[in-house]
XYZ file of C-alpha atoms in Angstrom:
705
model
C 39.893 -27.003 -66.313
C 40.167 -22.903 -65.716
C 42.400 -22.665 -68.431
C 39.959 -24.335 -71.008
C 37.480 -22.540 -69.665
C 39.724 -19.363 -70.375
C 40.661 -20.969 -73.830
C 36.545 -21.302 -74.871
C 36.072 -17.448 -74.055
C 38.346 -16.958 -76.612
C 36.920 -18.515 -79.148
C 33.670 -17.175 -78.353
C 31.059 -16.663 -80.944
C 28.075 -16.596 -80.675
C 25.435 -17.966 -82.603
C 21.298 -19.763 -82.330
C 22.838 -22.981 -81.644
C 24.934 -22.171 -78.818
C 22.315 -19.873 -77.152
C 20.156 -22.864 -76.459
C 23.330 -24.199 -75.475
C 24.005 -21.718 -72.523
C 19.809 -20.837 -71.611
C 19.149 -25.249 -71.184
C 22.682 -24.881 -69.456
C 21.590 -21.980 -67.091
C 18.253 -22.648 -66.753
C 17.192 -26.408 -66.612
C 13.671 -26.608 -66.421
C 13.857 -25.127 -70.066
C 15.270 -28.693 -71.122
C 12.664 -31.076 -69.136
C 9.698 -28.299 -69.215
C 9.344 -29.728 -73.028
C 8.766 -32.918 -72.783
C 6.069 -32.522 -69.724
C 3.578 -34.795 -70.345
C 0.795 -32.552 -68.716
C -1.913 -35.404 -68.957
C 0.688 -38.034 -67.051
C 2.106 -35.847 -64.829
C -0.217 -33.019 -63.387
C -1.846 -35.049 -61.742
C 0.746 -36.203 -59.904
C 2.811 -33.708 -59.176
C -0.664 -32.182 -57.767
C -1.217 -34.616 -55.805
C 2.785 -34.618 -54.899
C 2.655 -30.995 -54.189
C -0.667 -30.258 -51.835
C 0.962 -32.798 -49.948
C 5.310 -31.673 -49.593
C 3.319 -28.776 -48.979
C 1.477 -29.420 -45.793
C 4.891 -31.243 -44.265
C 7.187 -27.609 -45.649
C 5.124 -25.292 -43.528
C 5.558 -27.443 -40.567
C 8.923 -28.373 -40.433
C 9.553 -24.894 -41.366
C 8.217 -23.705 -38.214
C 9.467 -26.070 -36.562
C 12.949 -26.499 -38.082
C 13.308 -22.731 -37.250
C 13.391 -22.877 -33.280
C 16.207 -24.697 -33.743
C 18.039 -21.557 -36.136
C 17.147 -19.958 -32.678
C 14.853 -17.902 -34.889
C 10.342 -16.995 -34.998
C 8.942 -19.989 -36.066
C 7.656 -17.821 -39.205
C 10.362 -17.596 -40.782
C 11.300 -20.595 -41.244
C 8.146 -20.108 -43.713
C 10.336 -17.717 -45.921
C 12.996 -20.520 -46.087
C 10.431 -23.033 -47.008
C 9.078 -20.795 -50.302
C 11.524 -18.402 -52.180
C 14.673 -20.951 -52.575
C 11.844 -23.633 -54.394
C 10.270 -21.049 -57.145
C 14.146 -19.417 -57.513
C 15.336 -23.544 -57.571
C 12.619 -24.568 -59.744
C 14.449 -22.401 -62.172
C 18.317 -23.414 -61.716
C 17.808 -27.031 -60.454
C 18.168 -30.011 -61.571
C 17.415 -32.397 -59.941
C 13.706 -33.489 -59.941
C 12.554 -35.130 -57.445
C 14.155 -33.530 -54.264
C 12.318 -31.232 -51.571
C 14.671 -28.265 -51.083
C 14.027 -25.893 -48.129
C 14.820 -26.087 -44.222
C 17.814 -28.775 -43.368
C 17.982 -29.509 -39.322
C 21.089 -29.771 -39.015
C 21.853 -26.427 -41.343
C 18.967 -24.896 -39.283
C 21.708 -26.135 -36.412
C 24.579 -24.633 -37.627
C 23.460 -21.071 -38.053
C 21.868 -21.491 -34.681
C 25.212 -21.444 -32.959
C 26.330 -17.990 -35.272
C 22.793 -17.043 -34.204
C 23.243 -17.078 -30.497
C 27.408 -16.549 -31.167
C 26.622 -12.653 -31.814
C 23.162 -12.183 -30.398
C 23.523 -14.756 -26.927
C 20.022 -15.159 -25.272
C 21.700 -13.652 -22.176
C 23.278 -10.401 -22.189
C 24.600 -7.987 -24.999
C 24.945 -8.316 -28.144
C 28.646 -8.789 -30.591
C 29.717 -5.319 -31.460
C 28.217 -4.954 -34.570
C 27.007 -2.236 -36.495
C 24.220 -2.693 -37.537
C 23.014 -4.029 -35.337
C 21.420 0.110 -33.278
C 18.060 -0.179 -32.817
C 16.980 -3.733 -33.639
C 15.369 -5.383 -31.401
C 16.604 -9.009 -30.487
C 14.826 -10.972 -33.051
C 15.459 -8.018 -35.680
C 18.704 -9.386 -34.627
C 18.881 -12.422 -35.188
C 16.574 -12.382 -38.360
C 20.066 -9.830 -39.500
C 23.036 -11.982 -38.561
C 21.021 -15.690 -39.934
C 20.164 -13.970 -43.677
C 23.342 -12.523 -43.728
C 25.759 -16.126 -43.422
C 23.114 -17.881 -45.055
C 24.033 -14.591 -47.980
C 27.398 -15.433 -47.469
C 27.166 -19.378 -47.552
C 24.899 -18.719 -51.099
C 28.284 -16.681 -51.939
C 31.277 -19.831 -51.432
C 27.947 -21.763 -53.113
C 27.926 -20.148 -56.492
C 31.570 -19.440 -56.191
C 32.753 -23.234 -57.015
C 29.818 -23.720 -58.949
C 31.490 -21.192 -61.845
C 34.391 -22.357 -61.073
C 33.583 -26.075 -61.916
C 34.560 -26.955 -58.174
C 31.288 -29.234 -56.983
C 34.381 -32.364 -57.086
C 35.534 -30.952 -53.190
C 32.284 -33.257 -51.593
C 33.749 -35.583 -53.351
C 36.498 -34.512 -49.743
C 33.702 -35.879 -48.067
C 32.947 -39.519 -47.808
C 30.057 -41.778 -46.998
C 31.054 -42.312 -43.980
C 32.499 -39.161 -42.367
C 28.204 -37.638 -43.898
C 26.749 -40.133 -41.814
C 28.721 -39.617 -38.616
C 28.542 -35.382 -38.736
C 24.701 -36.416 -39.659
C 24.276 -38.675 -36.556
C 26.351 -35.804 -33.987
C 23.693 -33.406 -35.532
C 21.220 -36.148 -34.771
C 22.246 -35.817 -30.442
C 22.415 -31.997 -31.469
C 18.524 -31.378 -32.525
C 17.515 -34.184 -29.874
C 18.547 -30.890 -27.116
C 17.860 -28.420 -28.517
C 14.118 -29.532 -29.124
C 14.693 -31.184 -24.991
C 13.527 -27.034 -23.666
C 10.541 -27.229 -25.894
C 9.266 -31.019 -25.400
C 9.946 -30.184 -21.792
C 9.121 -26.838 -21.131
C 12.140 -24.394 -19.780
C 14.011 -21.545 -20.205
C 17.034 -22.825 -21.360
C 19.571 -19.783 -22.669
C 21.286 -20.613 -25.671
C 24.889 -22.557 -25.815
C 28.063 -21.623 -28.485
C 30.382 -23.332 -29.629
C 32.701 -26.322 -27.139
C 31.348 -28.699 -25.231
C 28.192 -25.910 -25.831
C 25.896 -29.709 -25.318
C 27.203 -30.781 -21.881
C 26.748 -26.805 -20.791
C 22.849 -27.138 -21.773
C 21.792 -30.881 -20.489
C 23.851 -29.470 -17.599
C 21.382 -26.601 -17.333
C 18.408 -28.821 -18.579
C 18.414 -31.539 -15.401
C 19.158 -28.467 -12.348
C 15.937 -27.255 -13.877
C 14.306 -30.525 -14.963
C 12.612 -29.928 -11.392
C 10.528 -27.229 -13.379
C 9.404 -28.729 -16.755
C 5.729 -28.190 -17.341
C 3.678 -30.964 -17.441
C 1.140 -30.743 -20.278
C 4.476 -29.909 -22.312
C 5.628 -32.998 -21.073
C 2.644 -35.101 -21.750
C 1.574 -33.107 -25.526
C 5.125 -34.535 -27.014
C 5.136 -37.937 -25.776
C 1.458 -38.586 -26.558
C 2.403 -36.300 -30.164
C 5.294 -38.285 -30.305
C 4.586 -41.822 -29.913
C 1.482 -41.752 -32.498
C 3.655 -40.140 -35.060
C 6.625 -42.876 -34.882
C 3.355 -45.229 -35.130
C 2.169 -44.082 -37.751
C 5.201 -44.076 -39.222
C 6.354 -47.756 -38.577
C 2.811 -48.403 -41.019
C 3.693 -46.134 -43.558
C 6.613 -48.114 -43.934
C 4.964 -51.126 -43.823
C 2.698 -50.356 -46.148
C 3.713 -47.664 -48.504
C 3.209 -50.082 -51.205
C -0.755 -51.196 -50.595
C -1.554 -47.126 -49.269
C -1.561 -44.026 -51.853
C -0.078 -42.317 -50.149
C 1.631 -42.230 -46.530
C -0.901 -40.618 -44.035
C 0.605 -36.840 -43.885
C 0.741 -38.438 -39.725
C 2.090 -34.753 -38.523
C -0.078 -32.264 -40.179
C -3.276 -34.203 -38.861
C -1.374 -34.114 -35.558
C -1.056 -30.856 -35.795
C -4.275 -29.873 -36.337
C -5.003 -31.505 -33.522
C -2.631 -30.196 -31.017
C -3.793 -26.977 -32.443
C -8.205 -27.592 -31.930
C -7.539 -28.694 -28.573
C -4.849 -26.034 -27.150
C -7.645 -23.534 -28.680
C -10.461 -25.047 -27.681
C -8.610 -25.724 -24.101
C -6.322 -22.040 -24.201
C -3.198 -24.236 -22.911
C -1.227 -21.378 -22.857
C -3.377 -18.829 -20.379
C -4.111 -22.480 -18.132
C -0.890 -24.950 -18.445
C 1.649 -22.178 -18.762
C 2.937 -23.718 -22.442
C 4.644 -21.539 -24.495
C 3.227 -21.499 -27.956
C 3.773 -20.320 -31.319
C 1.552 -16.842 -31.280
C 0.955 -14.236 -33.557
C 2.416 -14.838 -36.823
C 2.467 -11.691 -38.799
C 0.293 -11.761 -43.039
C 3.364 -11.453 -46.190
C 6.546 -11.111 -45.832
C 8.472 -8.240 -44.693
C 10.987 -6.270 -47.873
C 13.907 -6.963 -48.966
C 16.689 -6.204 -46.919
C 20.917 -6.758 -47.577
C 23.541 -8.131 -45.351
C 25.747 -6.728 -43.215
C 29.249 -7.543 -44.305
C 30.138 -6.586 -40.729
C 29.102 -10.014 -40.334
C 30.426 -11.772 -42.601
C 33.208 -11.273 -41.477
C 32.179 -11.876 -38.248
C 30.735 -15.625 -40.178
C 33.047 -16.594 -42.957
C 34.578 -19.838 -40.465
C 31.369 -20.900 -40.129
C 29.014 -19.959 -43.655
C 32.018 -22.705 -45.323
C 30.998 -25.582 -43.826
C 27.058 -24.221 -43.885
C 27.618 -24.245 -48.373
C 29.782 -27.797 -47.946
C 26.926 -29.401 -46.125
C 24.600 -27.883 -47.326
C 25.049 -28.379 -51.029
C 26.996 -31.780 -49.815
C 23.281 -32.875 -48.817
C 21.636 -31.400 -51.736
C 23.479 -33.283 -54.236
C 23.956 -37.019 -52.333
C 19.425 -37.669 -52.098
C 20.418 -35.932 -55.313
C 21.989 -38.593 -56.863
C 19.787 -40.731 -55.606
C 16.675 -40.645 -56.540
C 18.145 -39.940 -60.482
C 19.775 -43.709 -60.221
C 16.411 -44.144 -59.290
C 14.223 -42.970 -62.522
C 17.699 -42.614 -65.526
C 18.062 -38.889 -65.501
C 21.592 -36.703 -65.228
C 22.617 -34.308 -62.477
C 24.740 -31.671 -63.092
C 27.508 -31.128 -59.438
C 28.281 -27.480 -60.537
C 24.675 -26.121 -62.198
C 23.094 -27.525 -58.457
C 25.679 -26.138 -56.696
C 25.126 -22.239 -58.658
C 21.449 -23.441 -57.769
C 21.832 -23.837 -54.383
C 23.974 -20.768 -54.298
C 21.497 -18.340 -56.046
C 18.742 -19.710 -54.192
C 20.794 -19.099 -50.377
C 21.710 -15.567 -52.080
C 17.743 -14.373 -52.904
C 16.345 -15.762 -50.234
C 18.082 -14.670 -47.520
C 17.652 -10.612 -48.825
C 14.096 -12.118 -47.969
C 14.930 -13.015 -44.793
C 14.802 -16.725 -45.221
C 17.804 -18.906 -43.894
C 19.793 -21.537 -45.683
C 18.313 -24.135 -47.621
C 19.055 -28.054 -48.142
C 17.528 -30.814 -48.874
C 15.061 -32.638 -46.018
C 15.167 -36.363 -46.215
C 11.788 -36.256 -44.845
C 10.466 -34.456 -46.712
C 12.002 -35.096 -49.822
C 11.042 -38.490 -49.675
C 7.627 -36.877 -48.640
C 7.029 -35.760 -52.790
C 8.681 -38.704 -54.089
C 6.186 -41.475 -52.522
C 3.368 -39.343 -53.164
C 4.223 -39.472 -57.224
C 5.779 -36.148 -57.551
C 7.869 -36.159 -61.369
C 9.368 -33.449 -61.879
C 9.806 -30.110 -59.740
C 6.245 -28.741 -60.412
C 5.160 -30.870 -57.041
C 8.393 -27.935 -55.463
C 6.378 -24.953 -56.938
C 2.964 -26.493 -55.718
C 4.411 -26.669 -51.873
C 5.600 -23.250 -52.345
C 2.489 -21.954 -53.127
C 0.894 -23.812 -49.892
C 3.684 -21.827 -48.191
C 2.869 -19.039 -49.615
C -1.245 -19.528 -49.168
C 0.044 -20.279 -44.807
C 1.517 -17.312 -45.232
C -0.505 -15.282 -47.145
C -3.350 -15.470 -45.792
C -4.464 -18.795 -42.453
C -1.631 -18.144 -41.560
C -3.013 -17.020 -37.579
C -4.911 -20.290 -36.587
C -1.511 -21.697 -36.038
C -0.884 -19.077 -33.628
C -2.270 -21.813 -30.901
C 0.119 -24.027 -31.936
C 2.385 -24.988 -28.605
C 6.456 -25.191 -29.359
C 6.041 -28.742 -27.608
C 4.177 -29.966 -30.766
C 7.182 -28.887 -33.423
C 9.960 -29.927 -30.886
C 8.113 -33.388 -30.855
C 7.629 -34.052 -34.767
C 11.618 -32.786 -34.191
C 12.524 -35.286 -32.738
C 10.798 -38.103 -33.984
C 11.970 -36.804 -37.426
C 15.331 -37.818 -36.393
C 14.708 -41.821 -36.328
C 16.348 -42.316 -39.132
C 20.072 -39.162 -37.984
C 20.140 -41.848 -35.007
C 20.301 -44.534 -35.843
C 22.874 -44.480 -38.086
C 24.615 -45.985 -34.580
C 24.299 -49.227 -35.177
C 26.781 -48.473 -38.179
C 29.320 -48.801 -36.326
C 30.221 -52.746 -35.172
C 29.956 -53.164 -39.256
C 31.950 -50.287 -39.902
C 34.311 -51.660 -37.147
C 34.524 -55.589 -38.459
C 35.096 -54.539 -42.334
C 37.281 -51.636 -42.119
C 38.905 -51.055 -38.742
C 40.306 -46.302 -40.834
C 36.881 -46.009 -41.357
C 35.205 -46.950 -38.287
C 37.778 -44.621 -36.496
C 36.350 -41.943 -39.625
C 33.571 -41.470 -38.568
C 33.724 -42.404 -34.762
C 35.745 -39.442 -34.709
C 33.817 -36.989 -36.588
C 30.871 -38.129 -34.455
C 31.584 -37.629 -30.748
C 34.035 -34.502 -32.076
C 31.387 -32.929 -33.612
C 29.362 -33.721 -30.926
C 31.565 -32.648 -27.738
C 33.387 -29.311 -30.349
C 30.599 -28.000 -32.698
C 29.439 -29.222 -36.209
C 31.810 -26.423 -37.467
C 35.011 -27.705 -36.342
C 33.768 -31.462 -35.303
C 33.578 -30.699 -39.315
C 36.864 -29.652 -39.781
C 38.473 -33.356 -37.271
C 36.383 -35.468 -39.316
C 38.217 -34.124 -43.010
C 41.439 -34.409 -41.503
C 41.083 -37.555 -40.073
C 39.531 -38.744 -43.098
C 42.968 -37.306 -45.123
C 44.792 -38.341 -42.771
C 43.178 -42.500 -43.358
C 44.329 -41.925 -46.631
C 47.660 -40.293 -46.544
C 48.679 -43.210 -44.369
C 46.490 -45.885 -46.239
C 48.574 -44.371 -49.016
C 51.738 -44.884 -47.302
C 51.795 -48.211 -45.852
C 49.602 -50.177 -48.380
C 49.306 -54.142 -48.338
C 51.718 -55.531 -50.349
C 51.538 -59.225 -50.622
C 53.318 -61.556 -52.906
C 51.835 -64.067 -55.704
C 51.878 -67.362 -56.857
C 50.367 -68.303 -59.730
C 46.877 -70.946 -59.814
C 47.276 -74.101 -61.190
C 45.839 -74.094 -64.270
C 45.298 -70.411 -64.476
C 46.899 -67.875 -66.376
C 45.564 -66.141 -62.792
C 48.462 -64.877 -59.429
C 46.646 -63.739 -56.343
C 48.208 -62.894 -53.281
C 49.864 -67.603 -51.971
C 48.561 -66.967 -48.674
C 45.108 -67.140 -49.482
C 45.373 -69.991 -51.741
C 46.581 -73.457 -51.203
C 47.223 -75.212 -54.450
C 49.630 -71.777 -57.044
C 52.405 -72.629 -57.618
C 55.599 -71.015 -57.178
C 58.755 -71.689 -59.464
C 61.666 -71.597 -57.611
C 64.308 -68.604 -57.853
C 61.772 -66.727 -58.894
C 59.547 -63.542 -56.324
C 56.127 -61.987 -57.245
C 55.902 -58.532 -55.454
C 52.328 -56.935 -55.961
C 52.207 -52.342 -55.337
C 48.151 -51.970 -53.948
C 48.537 -48.207 -54.650
C 50.810 -44.959 -56.413
C 54.597 -44.687 -54.918
C 55.334 -41.273 -53.889
C 57.644 -39.619 -51.641
C 56.098 -40.407 -48.149
C 55.968 -44.610 -49.315
C 58.609 -45.378 -51.531
C 60.741 -46.380 -48.421
C 57.797 -48.429 -46.377
C 57.680 -50.422 -50.338
C 61.637 -50.400 -50.238
C 61.229 -52.302 -46.942
C 58.348 -53.842 -47.573
C 60.382 -55.503 -51.463
C 63.594 -55.828 -48.947
C 61.153 -58.090 -46.890
C 59.877 -60.588 -50.044
C 62.708 -61.206 -50.846
C 64.402 -62.345 -47.967
C 67.593 -60.428 -48.301
C 68.761 -56.760 -48.267
C 70.751 -56.210 -52.001
C 72.384 -53.210 -50.649
C 74.325 -55.397 -47.390
C 74.944 -59.135 -49.935
C 76.435 -56.419 -52.770
C 78.973 -54.477 -49.492
C 79.415 -58.415 -48.511
C 80.590 -59.273 -52.483
C 82.844 -56.491 -53.020
C 84.834 -56.929 -49.660
C 85.440 -60.456 -50.766
C 86.132 -59.520 -53.677
C 88.597 -57.614 -52.140
C 90.430 -59.866 -50.201
C 90.657 -62.177 -53.224
C 92.383 -60.032 -54.952
C 95.303 -58.812 -51.651
C 95.005 -62.108 -51.089
C 96.470 -63.255 -54.352
C 98.003 -59.979 -54.768
C 100.539 -61.955 -51.580
C 101.031 -66.114 -53.211
C 98.555 -66.961 -49.964
C 95.342 -67.892 -52.769
C 96.260 -69.551 -56.660
C 94.206 -70.926 -59.283
C 94.793 -73.747 -60.547
C 92.211 -75.991 -62.747
C 90.175 -76.808 -59.448
C 89.869 -73.668 -57.765
C 91.658 -71.361 -56.032
C 94.698 -73.112 -53.544
C 94.445 -72.043 -49.693
C 98.716 -71.724 -49.924
C 99.009 -70.650 -46.907
C 99.282 -73.221 -43.823
C 98.149 -70.194 -40.828
C 93.945 -69.244 -41.195
C 93.364 -66.728 -42.910
C 91.329 -63.576 -41.474
C 88.475 -61.648 -42.571
C 90.579 -58.200 -42.760
C 89.434 -54.947 -42.278
C 89.157 -52.457 -44.976
C 87.460 -48.495 -43.997
C 89.263 -47.311 -47.737
C 87.559 -46.256 -50.380
C 83.442 -47.836 -48.467
C 82.174 -46.150 -51.320
C 83.297 -47.936 -54.230
C 81.212 -50.869 -51.722
C 78.428 -49.799 -53.792
C 79.295 -50.335 -57.133
C 78.726 -53.763 -59.067
C 80.565 -56.382 -58.384
C 84.390 -56.663 -61.256
C 85.909 -59.571 -62.034
C 88.342 -58.066 -64.499
C 91.091 -58.641 -63.118
C 90.104 -61.986 -61.616
C 91.099 -64.824 -63.664
C 87.251 -66.343 -63.285
C 83.710 -65.163 -62.552
C 83.045 -65.684 -59.090
C 80.266 -68.098 -58.473
C 78.829 -67.185 -55.044
C 76.053 -68.996 -54.723
C 79.310 -72.250 -54.618
C 82.141 -72.885 -51.886
C 84.231 -69.799 -51.617
C 87.651 -69.223 -50.805
C 89.696 -68.398 -47.850
C 86.772 -69.573 -45.658
C 85.251 -66.286 -46.849
C 81.260 -66.192 -45.627
C 78.591 -64.482 -48.191
C 75.154 -64.663 -48.289
C 73.886 -66.986 -50.466
C 71.241 -65.063 -52.460
C 68.835 -67.930 -54.349
C 66.727 -65.140 -56.545
C 67.197 -65.253 -59.360
C 63.768 -63.151 -60.818
C 61.817 -60.323 -59.564
C 58.906 -59.471 -60.890
C 57.291 -56.387 -60.070
C 53.119 -55.848 -60.592
C 52.709 -51.736 -61.432
C 49.231 -52.690 -61.987
C 47.642 -50.374 -59.865
C 50.425 -48.410 -58.959
C 48.474 -45.180 -61.086
C 51.071 -42.518 -60.544
C 55.283 -41.722 -59.238
C 57.070 -38.697 -57.863
C 60.042 -37.224 -58.469
C 61.725 -38.337 -54.967
C 60.123 -42.756 -56.402
C 61.199 -41.976 -59.381
C 64.814 -41.802 -57.863
C 64.052 -44.225 -54.980
C 62.892 -47.135 -57.008
C 65.385 -46.900 -59.256
C 68.375 -47.256 -56.581
C 65.993 -50.455 -55.262
C 65.984 -51.337 -58.810
C 70.195 -51.190 -59.547
C 70.438 -52.993 -56.352
C 69.102 -55.942 -57.426
C 70.646 -55.615 -60.358
C 74.159 -55.703 -59.252
C 73.869 -58.780 -56.999
C 72.498 -60.383 -60.260
C 68.716 -60.976 -59.637
C 67.099 -59.811 -62.837
C 64.112 -57.475 -62.427
C 60.239 -57.933 -63.769
C 57.907 -54.378 -64.302
C 54.782 -55.565 -65.722
C 51.626 -53.929 -66.031
C 53.170 -50.400 -66.110
C 50.660 -47.796 -66.653
C 51.137 -45.748 -70.356
C 51.648 -42.471 -68.315
C 54.384 -43.671 -66.138
C 56.369 -45.773 -68.623
C 56.537 -42.390 -70.603
C 56.872 -40.547 -67.301
C 59.924 -42.335 -67.339
C 61.268 -41.775 -70.415
C 61.044 -38.589 -69.442
C 62.312 -38.203 -66.106
C 66.131 -40.429 -68.075
C 65.228 -43.470 -65.525
C 67.124 -45.716 -67.934
C 70.595 -46.543 -67.850
C 73.521 -49.059 -68.776
C 71.669 -51.037 -65.371
C 68.341 -50.282 -65.554
C 67.262 -50.936 -68.806
C 63.944 -50.369 -71.085
C 63.691 -54.021 -71.680
C 62.227 -55.998 -68.450
C 58.644 -54.292 -69.107
C 55.709 -56.434 -70.270
C 53.038 -56.015 -70.496
C 51.270 -58.462 -68.177
C 52.737 -61.065 -65.201
C 51.741 -63.851 -66.960
C 54.122 -63.184 -70.589
C 56.978 -61.826 -68.039
C 56.734 -65.496 -66.276
C 55.855 -67.236 -68.858
C 60.264 -65.354 -70.167
C 61.413 -66.265 -66.900
C 60.461 -69.571 -67.539
C 62.425 -70.193 -70.734
C 65.632 -68.472 -69.107
C 65.531 -70.866 -66.573
C 64.074 -74.257 -67.001
C 65.845 -75.587 -63.747
C 63.385 -72.814 -62.261
C 60.988 -75.585 -62.510
C 62.436 -78.172 -60.569
C 62.212 -79.180 -56.949
C 63.848 -80.334 -53.968
C 63.530 -82.987 -51.596
C 63.791 -83.337 -47.795
C 66.960 -86.653 -49.454
C 69.181 -84.026 -51.477
C 67.950 -85.582 -55.677
C 66.157 -83.615 -57.780
C 63.503 -84.330 -60.628
C 61.158 -82.138 -62.962
C 58.611 -80.984 -61.319
C 56.301 -80.964 -64.034
C 55.149 -77.124 -66.018
C 51.468 -75.857 -64.870
C 49.682 -75.963 -67.558
C 49.805 -71.944 -68.422
C 46.398 -70.521 -70.679
C 47.292 -68.282 -73.933
């Protein structure tokens, strides 16, 4: 793919058409703004933008607490990335801005480098800065680095990396993040002073501190939080139940925030009850700041999962709305959009942006048609930042904590997936549970790495140990299914159909061969060695005169019992094809053998390998497959391979797979074609034996086609 880009660049000729396509690719806004229906869409976008803007202000302040930063910096994150995404993004419905999981991941980095207690990390750029300023520098620098990573992935066209994050893994990860967020907000809801802790088992240590201090909780904060949570929860449930009848959802979080702010101001909660409030919010925006390269070195490991998680969540939400409203989104362009948004926003002291599910739902459900609604929501945030931010001064932080906790309902309810996953897909359940548990105990960054590792291991194990099956014909059709799943099936005598449901490669070739031996009911190599030993013995007996050939067959001329002689010389000859050239007759291995010689009976004359699900073979698999086929052919079993991909067949030719024993004639286009060929070649396969030893002709199945 990258080489294709290089070749296309070398042949690049700048003309009007190519310039237009490049502009549309880099600035998707040009594509949809030209078809914007002002009369039909503008009013809906205005209503959606105002509603989303109010929610964005509140969530910006609330989620900023998760990042361990002063609340007003959340307003920056709800403004700058939105403006850039308006021009570069391909989704028309997601609301860009703070996302609680990312905020929590940033908070863990911030508290690691600038802890609540003790000195900050030894970083050159920290001299002369207050603790809050140091934390803002850390947050903006790690956001800048995550943006660079996203932009690089977008330019290199590697947006496919998010495919490795399955829905199960993301569900377990976000559930664990919800638990972290819940615990992190308890200190605001209870009115306690709890230092920020990062690293493995940070959640356990935080809970220990909270329980030790719980007797010092602020009753006023608890009452306010409980009232907010109960009212917001009830109204949100009503919004969901009557969403078809309501023109717009009731913005209950905004209403309760305004009420709480007014009550706090009127009764002076800060002075009378000692509650912690948002405090002074500076007017206007701060000048841009350059990221700190030393912080880059300290946070590179944490920045990469932030870049991946931020994009994965936003892309999955965008994909849902694009399908619903019938338009396309470009994963690589989305990476570029979020990368530039985070780089630009970080320059103005905002932190990593993605999309919050609840905020995007508000933007879409209130009638938002395009990112004009997102731009208007950013303008609402700008108005608060520049003009009316001072009105939020008396807002209790417990209100913000309560709002955050109520919005965790969706993520916390994902725990209900465990019984379903356990019944339907146990490996997926293990991935979910492991990701969730590791993220809770080890932290979100390490937890994501553990979850990804377990997911990849589960994929490898599924491919390495696939569910191979023996197929049979469903009577009256040309359909072949696993014989374990059906009762009324047809299986010709002496024929086995073996299905391989996965690619064959170095890790599963031995498993495949063992399952093949299990399916046919004998080990062909062991049978071959037994037959060659028997031939060796027959030759010796003929040479000695103890055995003679007559018109009635072999005759034992020795009056003493003949015992099998063990000859350990030339053992490699035992693995060669049976050779009858110096014998008077070809041996019938399923008949009675002379001189009490016993060789395992092989009733199988044809084996069909169904390759319909085999997408590739590597060199190790080619060697192992050829060895297995040779062993079967040498014990007089005809092997047929059906439904093989043309790419694989071409690779077999290129790798000199075929020889005098393994020939291209064994390949058939369909399984049914191979079965018709076998039944025509071996008509005795349609005969079935009864317990009394008599044989009658069985009716051939009615084949279609």
